[in-house]
Coordinates of C-alpha atoms and ligand atoms in Angstrom, one line a residue:
Chain A
M169 CA 142.4 87.6 121.2
S170 CA 145.2 85.4 119.9
V171 CA 143.0 82.5 120.5
S172 CA 140.3 83.8 118.6
L173 CA 142.3 84.6 116.0
T174 CA 143.5 81.0 115.5
L175 CA 140.1 79.8 115.9
A176 CA 139.1 82.0 112.9
G177 CA 141.7 80.7 111.0
R178 CA 141.1 77.1 111.4
K179 CA 137.7 77.7 110.4
E180 CA 138.8 79.3 107.3
A181 CA 141.2 76.7 106.7
A182 CA 138.7 74.0 107.2
A183 CA 135.8 75.5 105.2
P184 CA 137.5 75.2 101.5
P185 CA 137.8 71.5 100.9
R186 CA 134.2 70.8 101.3
R187 CA 133.2 73.2 98.8
A188 CA 135.9 72.6 96.5
R189 CA 134.9 69.0 95.8
R190 CA 131.2 70.3 94.5
R191 CA 132.9 73.4 92.6
L192 CA 134.3 72.6 88.9
P193 CA 137.9 71.8 88.4
K194 CA 139.7 75.4 87.9
G195 CA 140.6 74.3 84.5
W196 CA 137.3 74.3 83.2
I197 CA 136.2 78.1 83.7
A198 CA 138.1 79.7 81.3
P199 CA 137.0 77.3 78.2
L200 CA 133.4 77.5 79.6
V201 CA 133.1 81.5 79.8
I202 CA 134.9 81.6 76.2
L203 CA 132.5 78.9 74.8
V204 CA 129.1 81.0 76.0
A205 CA 130.8 84.4 75.1
W206 CA 131.3 82.9 71.6
E207 CA 128.0 81.7 70.9
I208 CA 126.6 84.8 72.2
L209 CA 128.6 86.9 69.7
A210 CA 128.1 84.5 67.0
R211 CA 124.3 84.6 67.5
A212 CA 124.1 88.1 67.6
G213 CA 125.9 88.3 64.4
V214 CA 129.1 90.1 65.5
F215 CA 130.9 87.5 63.7
K216 CA 130.4 86.4 60.1
P217 CA 129.1 83.2 59.9
N218 CA 130.7 82.0 56.7
L219 CA 134.2 82.9 58.9
M220 CA 133.4 82.4 62.4
P221 CA 130.4 79.7 63.4
G222 CA 129.5 79.3 66.8
P223 CA 130.0 76.4 69.2
T224 CA 126.9 74.9 68.2
D225 CA 127.7 75.0 64.7
V226 CA 130.9 73.2 65.5
G227 CA 129.1 70.7 67.7
G228 CA 126.8 70.1 64.6
E229 CA 129.8 69.4 62.4
L230 CA 131.3 67.1 64.9
L231 CA 128.0 65.2 65.0
Y232 CA 127.7 65.3 61.5
L233 CA 131.2 63.4 60.9
F234 CA 130.4 61.4 63.8
E235 CA 127.2 60.3 62.1
R236 CA 129.0 59.5 58.9
G237 CA 131.0 57.6 60.5
R238 CA 134.1 59.3 59.3
L239 CA 134.9 61.3 62.9
F240 CA 137.0 57.9 64.4
D241 CA 138.6 57.4 61.2
H242 CA 140.1 60.5 61.1
M243 CA 141.2 60.4 64.6
G244 CA 142.4 57.2 64.3
M245 CA 144.7 58.0 61.4
T246 CA 146.3 61.3 63.0
L247 CA 146.6 59.1 66.2
W248 CA 148.4 56.0 64.4
R249 CA 150.7 58.4 62.8
V250 CA 151.5 60.3 66.0
G251 CA 151.8 57.0 67.8
G252 CA 153.9 55.5 65.1
G253 CA 156.5 58.4 64.7
F254 CA 156.5 59.0 68.6
L255 CA 157.6 55.4 68.8
A256 CA 160.0 55.7 66.4
G257 CA 161.6 58.9 67.5
V258 CA 161.8 57.6 71.3
A259 CA 163.4 54.7 70.4
A260 CA 166.2 56.5 68.4
A261 CA 166.5 59.0 70.9
T262 CA 166.6 56.7 73.8
L263 CA 169.4 54.7 71.9
F264 CA 171.3 57.7 71.4
G265 CA 170.6 59.7 74.1
A266 CA 171.6 56.9 76.7
L267 CA 175.3 56.4 74.5
T268 CA 176.1 60.3 74.7
G269 CA 174.8 60.6 78.1
Y270 CA 176.8 57.8 79.5
S271 CA 180.0 57.8 77.5
R272 CA 182.1 60.8 77.1
T273 CA 183.5 59.2 74.0
T274 CA 180.3 58.7 72.3
R275 CA 179.5 62.1 73.1
E276 CA 182.3 63.8 71.4
L277 CA 182.1 61.6 68.5
L278 CA 178.3 62.0 67.8
D279 CA 176.7 64.8 69.8
P280 CA 178.2 67.7 67.6
T281 CA 176.7 66.2 64.6
I282 CA 173.0 65.8 66.1
Q283 CA 173.0 69.3 67.4
A284 CA 174.1 70.5 64.0
L285 CA 171.0 68.4 62.5
K286 CA 169.0 69.9 65.4
A287 CA 170.0 73.5 63.6
V288 CA 168.0 72.2 60.6
P289 CA 164.4 73.5 60.6
S290 CA 162.6 70.0 61.1
L291 CA 160.0 70.9 58.2
A292 CA 163.1 71.5 55.8
W293 CA 163.3 67.4 55.8
V294 CA 159.9 67.3 54.1
P295 CA 161.0 67.5 50.6
L296 CA 163.8 64.7 51.4
F297 CA 161.3 62.5 53.2
I298 CA 158.8 62.5 50.4
L299 CA 161.7 61.9 47.9
W300 CA 162.9 58.9 50.0
F301 CA 160.1 57.5 51.2
G302 CA 157.3 58.6 48.9
I303 CA 154.2 60.7 49.7
F304 CA 152.4 58.2 51.8
E305 CA 152.4 57.2 55.4
A306 CA 156.4 56.5 55.6
S307 CA 157.4 60.0 55.0
K308 CA 154.7 61.6 57.3
V309 CA 155.8 59.2 59.9
A310 CA 159.6 59.8 59.5
L311 CA 158.8 63.7 59.9
I312 CA 157.0 63.1 63.1
A313 CA 159.7 60.9 64.3
V314 CA 162.2 63.9 63.9
G315 CA 160.5 66.2 65.4
V316 CA 160.2 63.7 68.6
F317 CA 163.7 62.9 68.4
F318 CA 165.3 66.1 69.4
P319 CA 163.7 67.0 72.9
V320 CA 163.8 63.4 73.7
Y321 CA 167.5 63.2 72.9
L322 CA 168.6 66.2 74.9
S323 CA 166.5 65.5 78.0
L324 CA 167.8 62.1 78.2
M325 CA 171.5 63.1 77.5
S326 CA 171.4 66.0 79.8
G327 CA 169.7 64.0 82.5
I328 CA 172.1 61.1 82.8
Q329 CA 175.0 63.5 82.9
D330 CA 173.2 65.4 85.3
V331 CA 172.7 62.5 87.5
D332 CA 174.6 63.1 91.1
R333 CA 178.1 62.1 91.0
K334 CA 178.1 61.4 94.8
L335 CA 175.1 58.7 94.2
V336 CA 177.2 56.7 91.8
E337 CA 180.1 56.6 94.2
V338 CA 177.7 55.0 96.7
G339 CA 177.1 52.5 94.3
E340 CA 180.9 52.0 93.5
V341 CA 181.2 51.8 97.2
L342 CA 179.0 49.3 97.5
G343 CA 180.3 47.0 95.0
L344 CA 178.1 47.5 92.3
G345 CA 179.3 46.6 88.7
R346 CA 179.0 49.0 85.6
F347 CA 175.6 47.6 84.4
E348 CA 174.1 47.5 88.1
I349 CA 175.1 51.2 88.4
V350 CA 173.5 51.9 85.4
W351 CA 170.6 50.0 86.1
R352 CA 169.7 50.6 89.9
I353 CA 171.2 54.1 89.4
L354 CA 171.5 56.0 86.6
V355 CA 168.3 54.8 85.2
P356 CA 165.9 55.7 88.0
A357 CA 167.5 59.2 88.5
T358 CA 167.4 60.2 84.9
L359 CA 163.5 59.3 84.5
P360 CA 162.2 62.3 85.6
S361 CA 164.0 64.5 82.9
Y362 CA 163.3 61.7 80.4
L363 CA 159.5 62.2 81.1
V364 CA 159.8 65.7 80.5
G365 CA 161.3 65.0 77.1
L366 CA 158.9 62.5 76.1
R367 CA 156.0 64.9 77.0
A368 CA 157.9 67.7 75.1
G369 CA 158.4 65.0 72.3
L370 CA 154.7 64.1 72.3
A371 CA 153.4 67.5 72.0
L372 CA 156.0 68.4 68.9
G373 CA 154.6 64.9 67.6
W374 CA 151.2 66.7 67.6
M375 CA 152.6 69.6 65.9
F376 CA 154.2 67.7 62.8
V377 CA 151.4 65.6 62.4
I378 CA 149.3 68.7 61.0
A379 CA 152.4 69.6 59.1
A380 CA 152.6 66.1 57.6
E381 CA 148.7 66.3 57.1
L382 CA 148.3 69.3 55.3
M383 CA 151.0 68.5 52.8
G384 CA 149.1 65.7 51.3
A385 CA 146.5 63.4 53.0
S386 CA 143.4 62.0 52.3
K387 CA 142.5 61.0 55.8
G388 CA 143.2 62.6 59.4
L389 CA 142.6 65.6 61.1
G390 CA 145.2 67.6 59.3
F391 CA 143.3 66.5 56.0
L392 CA 140.2 67.5 57.7
M393 CA 141.6 71.0 58.2
F394 CA 142.7 71.8 54.6
D395 CA 139.8 70.1 53.4
G396 CA 137.7 72.5 55.3
Q397 CA 139.9 75.3 54.0
M398 CA 139.2 74.2 50.3
T399 CA 135.6 74.1 50.6
G400 CA 135.3 77.1 52.7
R401 CA 133.8 75.2 55.7
P402 CA 135.2 76.9 58.8
A403 CA 133.1 74.7 61.1
Q404 CA 135.1 71.6 59.9
I405 CA 138.3 73.3 60.6
I406 CA 137.5 74.5 64.2
A407 CA 135.8 70.9 64.8
A408 CA 139.6 69.7 63.8
L409 CA 141.3 72.1 65.9
I410 CA 139.2 71.1 68.9
L411 CA 139.8 67.3 68.3
F412 CA 143.5 68.1 68.2
A413 CA 143.2 69.9 71.4
V414 CA 141.2 66.9 73.0
L415 CA 143.5 64.0 71.6
G416 CA 146.9 65.9 72.7
K417 CA 145.7 66.8 76.2
L418 CA 144.4 63.0 76.9
T419 CA 147.6 61.6 75.2
D420 CA 149.7 64.0 77.4
A421 CA 147.6 63.0 80.5
A422 CA 147.9 59.2 79.5
L423 CA 151.7 59.5 79.6
T424 CA 151.9 61.4 82.8
L425 CA 149.8 58.9 84.3
A426 CA 151.9 55.7 83.2
A427 CA 154.8 57.5 84.6
R428 CA 153.2 58.6 87.9
P429 CA 154.2 55.3 89.7
L430 CA 157.8 55.7 88.9
L431 CA 158.2 59.3 89.8
A432 CA 156.3 58.9 93.3
W433 CA 159.6 59.5 95.1
Q434 CA 160.2 62.8 93.9
D435 CA 160.5 66.0 96.3
S436 CA 160.5 68.7 94.2
F437 CA 158.5 72.0 93.9
G438 CA 156.4 70.8 91.4
T439 CA 155.3 67.6 93.4
M440 CA 154.9 69.9 96.2
T441 CA 152.1 72.1 94.7
E442 CA 150.6 68.7 93.2
R443 CA 150.6 67.6 96.7
A444 CA 148.8 70.6 97.8
D445 CA 146.3 70.0 94.8
A446 CA 145.7 66.7 96.3
A447 CA 145.0 67.9 99.6
R448 CA 142.6 70.5 98.4
Chain B
M190 CA 194.8 45.6 108.9
L191 CA 194.7 49.0 107.0
H192 CA 198.3 50.3 106.2
V193 CA 199.1 53.7 104.4
E194 CA 202.9 53.9 103.1
R195 CA 204.3 57.3 102.0
L196 CA 201.0 58.3 100.1
T197 CA 200.7 61.3 98.0
R198 CA 198.1 63.0 96.0
R199 CA 199.0 65.7 93.7
F200 CA 195.8 67.0 91.8
P201 CA 196.3 68.1 88.0
N202 CA 195.8 71.7 89.2
G203 CA 199.3 71.4 91.2
V204 CA 197.7 71.2 94.5
V205 CA 199.6 68.7 96.9
A206 CA 196.7 67.6 99.0
L207 CA 198.8 65.1 100.8
D208 CA 202.5 64.5 101.0
G209 CA 203.9 61.3 102.2
I210 CA 201.3 60.2 104.7
D211 CA 202.3 56.9 106.8
L212 CA 199.4 55.6 109.0
S213 CA 198.4 52.1 110.3
V214 CA 195.1 51.2 111.5
G215 CA 195.1 48.2 113.8
E216 CA 192.1 45.7 114.1
G217 CA 189.4 47.1 116.1
E218 CA 191.0 51.0 116.7
I219 CA 189.4 53.7 116.1
V220 CA 191.4 56.2 114.6
S221 CA 190.3 59.9 114.3
V222 CA 191.7 62.2 111.5
L223 CA 191.5 65.8 112.7
G224 CA 192.3 68.8 110.8
T225 CA 191.3 72.2 109.5
S226 CA 189.3 72.6 106.0
G227 CA 191.1 72.0 103.2
C228 CA 194.1 70.0 105.0
G229 CA 193.3 66.8 102.8
K230 CA 191.4 64.7 105.1
S231 CA 188.6 63.9 102.4
T232 CA 191.6 63.2 100.0
L233 CA 193.0 60.7 102.3
L234 CA 189.6 58.7 102.9
R235 CA 188.7 58.9 99.0
L236 CA 192.1 57.1 98.8
L237 CA 191.3 54.7 101.5
M238 CA 188.0 54.1 99.7
G239 CA 189.6 53.2 96.3
L240 CA 187.3 56.1 94.8
D241 CA 190.6 58.1 94.0
A242 CA 194.2 57.0 92.9
P243 CA 197.2 58.2 94.8
S244 CA 200.2 60.1 92.9
A245 CA 202.5 58.0 95.0
G246 CA 202.5 55.5 97.9
R247 CA 199.9 52.9 98.6
V248 CA 197.0 51.8 100.7
T249 CA 196.8 48.2 101.7
V250 CA 193.9 46.7 103.3
D251 CA 195.1 43.2 105.2
G252 CA 198.1 43.4 103.0
V253 CA 196.3 43.5 99.8
P254 CA 196.9 47.0 97.7
V255 CA 193.5 49.0 97.3
T256 CA 192.7 49.8 93.7
G257 CA 189.3 50.5 93.9
P258 CA 186.3 49.8 96.3
V259 CA 187.0 47.0 98.7
P260 CA 184.1 45.0 99.6
S261 CA 185.3 44.4 103.5
V262 CA 185.6 48.3 103.6
G263 CA 182.1 50.0 104.7
V264 CA 181.7 53.8 103.8
I265 CA 179.7 56.7 105.5
F266 CA 179.8 60.1 103.6
Q267 CA 179.0 63.5 105.0
E268 CA 176.1 63.3 103.5
P269 CA 173.4 60.5 103.6
R270 CA 173.3 60.0 99.8
L271 CA 170.3 58.0 99.8
M272 CA 168.7 56.9 96.7
P273 CA 165.5 59.1 96.9
W274 CA 163.8 56.6 94.7
L275 CA 164.0 53.9 97.6
S276 CA 162.2 53.2 100.5
V277 CA 164.3 53.2 104.0
A278 CA 164.7 49.5 103.2
D279 CA 165.3 49.2 100.2
N280 CA 168.2 51.7 100.6
V281 CA 169.6 49.8 103.2
R282 CA 169.2 46.5 101.2
F283 CA 170.9 48.4 98.2
G284 CA 174.2 46.8 98.9
I285 CA 173.4 43.4 99.7
A286 CA 171.2 42.3 96.9
K287 CA 173.2 39.4 96.0
L288 CA 172.7 37.7 99.0
D289 CA 169.7 35.1 99.5
R290 CA 166.6 36.5 100.6
T291 CA 166.0 35.0 104.4
E292 CA 170.0 35.9 104.8
R293 CA 169.3 39.4 103.2
E294 CA 165.8 40.3 105.1
A295 CA 167.5 38.8 108.3
R296 CA 170.6 41.3 108.1
L297 CA 168.1 44.0 107.0
A298 CA 165.9 43.7 110.5
E299 CA 169.0 43.5 112.4
A300 CA 170.7 46.5 110.9
L301 CA 167.2 48.8 111.1
E302 CA 166.8 47.8 115.0
L303 CA 170.6 48.7 115.2
V304 CA 169.9 52.4 114.0
G305 CA 166.4 52.4 115.8
L306 CA 164.3 52.9 112.4
T307 CA 162.5 49.6 112.4
E308 CA 159.1 51.5 111.9
F309 CA 160.8 53.6 109.1
A310 CA 161.5 50.8 107.0
D311 CA 158.9 52.3 104.4
A312 CA 159.6 55.4 104.5
Y313 CA 161.1 57.4 101.8
P314 CA 164.0 59.6 102.2
R315 CA 162.2 63.0 101.6
E316 CA 160.3 62.0 105.1
L317 CA 163.2 61.6 106.9
S318 CA 165.1 64.4 109.2
G319 CA 168.6 64.7 108.8
G320 CA 169.8 62.5 111.6
M321 CA 167.5 59.9 110.5
A322 CA 168.6 60.0 106.6
Q323 CA 172.5 59.8 108.3
R324 CA 171.5 56.7 110.4
V325 CA 170.2 54.9 107.3
A326 CA 173.6 55.6 105.7
I327 CA 174.7 53.8 108.7
A328 CA 172.6 50.9 108.5
R329 CA 173.4 50.9 104.7
A330 CA 177.1 50.4 105.7
L331 CA 176.7 48.1 108.2
V332 CA 174.5 45.7 106.9
R333 CA 177.4 44.7 104.9
R334 CA 179.1 43.6 107.7
P335 CA 182.3 45.5 107.0
S336 CA 185.5 44.9 108.8
I337 CA 186.7 48.6 108.5
L338 CA 184.7 51.5 108.4
L339 CA 185.8 55.0 106.8
L340 CA 183.6 57.7 107.9
D341 CA 184.3 61.4 106.4
E342 CA 182.6 63.7 108.6
P343 CA 179.4 61.9 109.1
F344 CA 177.8 64.0 111.6
S345 CA 179.0 67.5 110.9
A346 CA 175.9 68.6 109.2
L347 CA 173.9 67.5 112.1
D348 CA 172.8 69.5 115.2
N349 CA 174.8 69.1 118.4
F350 CA 172.2 66.8 120.1
T351 CA 171.7 64.5 117.4
R352 CA 175.5 64.5 116.8
I353 CA 176.1 63.5 120.1
A354 CA 173.6 60.8 120.3
L355 CA 175.1 59.4 117.0
Q356 CA 178.6 59.3 118.6
D357 CA 177.2 57.2 121.6
H358 CA 175.4 55.1 119.0
L359 CA 178.7 54.5 116.9
L360 CA 180.6 53.8 120.1
R361 CA 177.5 51.2 121.4
I362 CA 178.4 49.6 117.8
W363 CA 181.8 49.5 117.8
A364 CA 181.6 48.1 121.6
A365 CA 179.7 45.1 120.0
Q366 CA 181.5 44.5 117.1
R367 CA 184.8 46.4 117.0
I368 CA 184.7 47.3 113.5
T369 CA 188.0 49.2 112.5
M370 CA 187.3 52.8 112.1
V371 CA 188.9 55.9 110.3
F372 CA 186.9 58.5 111.4
V373 CA 187.5 62.2 109.8
T374 CA 186.2 65.3 111.6
H375 CA 187.1 68.7 112.0
D376 CA 185.6 68.7 115.2
I377 CA 187.9 68.5 118.3
E378 CA 185.6 66.8 121.1
E379 CA 184.2 64.5 118.5
A380 CA 187.9 63.1 117.6
L381 CA 188.8 63.1 121.3
T382 CA 185.3 61.3 121.9
L383 CA 185.8 58.7 119.7
G384 CA 189.4 58.1 118.8
D385 CA 191.6 55.6 120.0
R386 CA 193.8 57.7 118.7
V387 CA 193.8 61.2 117.2
I388 CA 195.7 62.3 114.2
V389 CA 196.3 65.9 113.7
M390 CA 196.8 66.6 110.3
R391 CA 197.9 70.3 108.5
G392 CA 197.2 71.5 105.2
S393 CA 199.1 72.9 102.1
P394 CA 200.7 70.2 101.7
G395 CA 198.6 67.9 104.0
R396 CA 200.9 66.1 106.2
I397 CA 200.5 64.5 109.5
H398 CA 201.4 66.7 112.5
R399 CA 200.8 65.1 115.5
E400 CA 199.5 62.1 117.0
I401 CA 197.4 62.3 120.4
L402 CA 196.5 59.7 122.7
P403 CA 193.2 60.4 124.5
G404 CA 193.4 57.5 126.9
P405 CA 191.1 55.3 128.6
R406 CA 187.3 55.4 127.8
P407 CA 184.5 56.4 128.5
R408 CA 185.8 60.3 127.9
L409 CA 183.6 62.4 129.9
R410 CA 183.6 65.8 127.9
N411 CA 183.3 67.9 131.4
T412 CA 186.5 66.5 133.0
L413 CA 189.5 68.9 133.6
A414 CA 191.5 65.9 131.7
F415 CA 189.0 66.5 129.0
H416 CA 189.7 70.3 128.5
T417 CA 193.6 69.6 128.9
L418 CA 193.4 67.5 126.1
K419 CA 191.6 69.8 124.0
D420 CA 193.8 72.3 124.7
E421 CA 196.7 70.2 123.5
V422 CA 194.8 69.2 120.2
A423 CA 194.1 73.2 119.8
T424 CA 197.6 73.9 119.9
A425 CA 198.7 71.0 117.7
L426 CA 196.1 72.5 114.9
N427 CA 197.8 76.0 115.4
L428 CA 194.5 77.5 116.2
F429 CA 195.9 79.7 118.9
E430 CA 198.2 81.3 116.7
D431 CA 196.2 82.1 113.7
A432 CA 193.5 83.5 116.2
G433 CA 196.0 86.1 116.7
G434 CA 196.7 85.5 120.4
I435 CA 193.4 86.2 121.9
Ligands
ATP87 N1 189.5 67.2 92.6 C1 190.3 68.3 93.1 N2 190.9 68.8 92.2 C2 191.7 69.7 92.4 N3 192.3 69.9 94.2 C3 191.4 69.3 94.8 C4 190.7 68.4 94.6 N4 189.8 68.0 95.5 C5 190.5 68.5 96.7 N5 191.3 69.4 96.2 C6 192.0 70.2 97.1 O1 193.2 69.4 98.2 C7 193.0 70.1 99.3 C8 192.2 69.1 100.2 O2 190.9 68.9 100.0 P1 190.0 68.1 101.0 O3 188.6 68.1 100.3 O4 190.7 66.9 101.2 O5 190.0 69.0 102.5 P2 189.2 68.6 103.5 O6 190.6 68.2 104.9 O7 188.5 67.2 103.7 O8 188.9 69.5 104.3 P3 187.0 69.8 104.4 O9 187.4 69.8 106.0 O10 186.6 71.3 104.4 O11 186.3 68.5 104.0 C9 192.5 71.2 99.2 O12 193.1 72.4 98.7 C10 191.4 71.3 97.7 O13 191.4 72.5 97.3
MG88 MG1 186.4 67.2 103.5

């Protein structure tokens, strides 16, 4: 009885991996179902074509943009703005986060002010930035940088503060100097939470680039959306939406992939499920 | 070698964790410090490690007052405290980064050999059992060739088999290198097995209550003499009174 049970159990456990390799990744199922249903409903006339065109129309729009050579122009412009704002925001956040996380004095000096600034809804900076930096690129990059700054700053500061005091003591006992303790203990121990901040910052960067481009631009995915709205072309809006999703996902994946070798040591629930996925 | 004079530690909240401790540890000696929970053992050891500063009194190593961690003093904590992002080998190398490469690798190989973890050099802490991780911590301390080793309940989180094995291990290392040790524990048998002297502490405020000499080695746990010693220590710890005479 018990023997046959184990055998059956083994067989079941051994079978799925082979099937899984041929199957589509799970993440693709929902979008595909939605896409098919959407196309059917659009063709059946359930949606009004002037409000909600079907996926093939959106695809046609993307192709049209591509053929006119505009697609990569718009994408490149938006990517450039996000990239610039992200780098600027991360640089500032890393500097301030490291200072306030490491030193109690600077934390007491600076953190209350930074927290107060955080309470200002970020879009409220728009008028001021336009006044300061003009309506062109600088004000857009500045707005995106503000959006990126706060999650990175907060996770870096709290990450440093949460480093296990016991590990720092090991460094002291082994005769490490201050700088060595920072470089060999605090930095690696803080990396995981820093990465979480970077990902959240990147997501906010994508959010803010839309705001920045909606407020006046002649290029970029946000402009494409605005333009589609003004000229009554929903396919163009949806095409831009899809491009946002693709770029957002790709940049996030690139960030995670770049950080993976640095975080392979982690032993947490997240990595447990990841390992389970890898084994599947 | 290691001298403690009238050492007092009063915490800001008013707790007097240590009150006028005097202790001398000679070269090559193992001193067990035994006491119930909260009697100030860790506080004493942290002062010896230079991780904490006394309210009064002083600690000297070879006549030099301790004001911070001392290079010739090795430390093993209750938890392994390994860097999770470093392999076993890199954890052991952690405190000898400044040595030149050949010397460093030679010492690393020797230390891993000593704790029997040569094959696990490339493993990461998450892949180790509790006992293996603690052995890595021992290797990390020994690889610096300390002349004094301070241990704060290093085996208390381990199961009995592992603990006894590691006690033997430590004694073999001691027999080979004659490292001076201060070994804090709340396990009577452990204190008696390892110590040349057993210092019995009592708490609030933390004071040294008695000193017991367990006699010549090896100390076999199943002898009558050992049981008599255990009773003596238990009495010194006040365990029987607290247990209500049962
Ligand atoms: N940082 C601190 N601030 C205030 N009181 C402390 C601090 N550290 C320890 N104490 C107090 O000092 C006393 C001694 O603590 P200590 O950690 O030295 O005990 P211990 O003998 O090591 O106990 P255990 O066997 O449980 O490890 C306790 O009453 C504890 O509450
Ligand atoms: Mg303790």
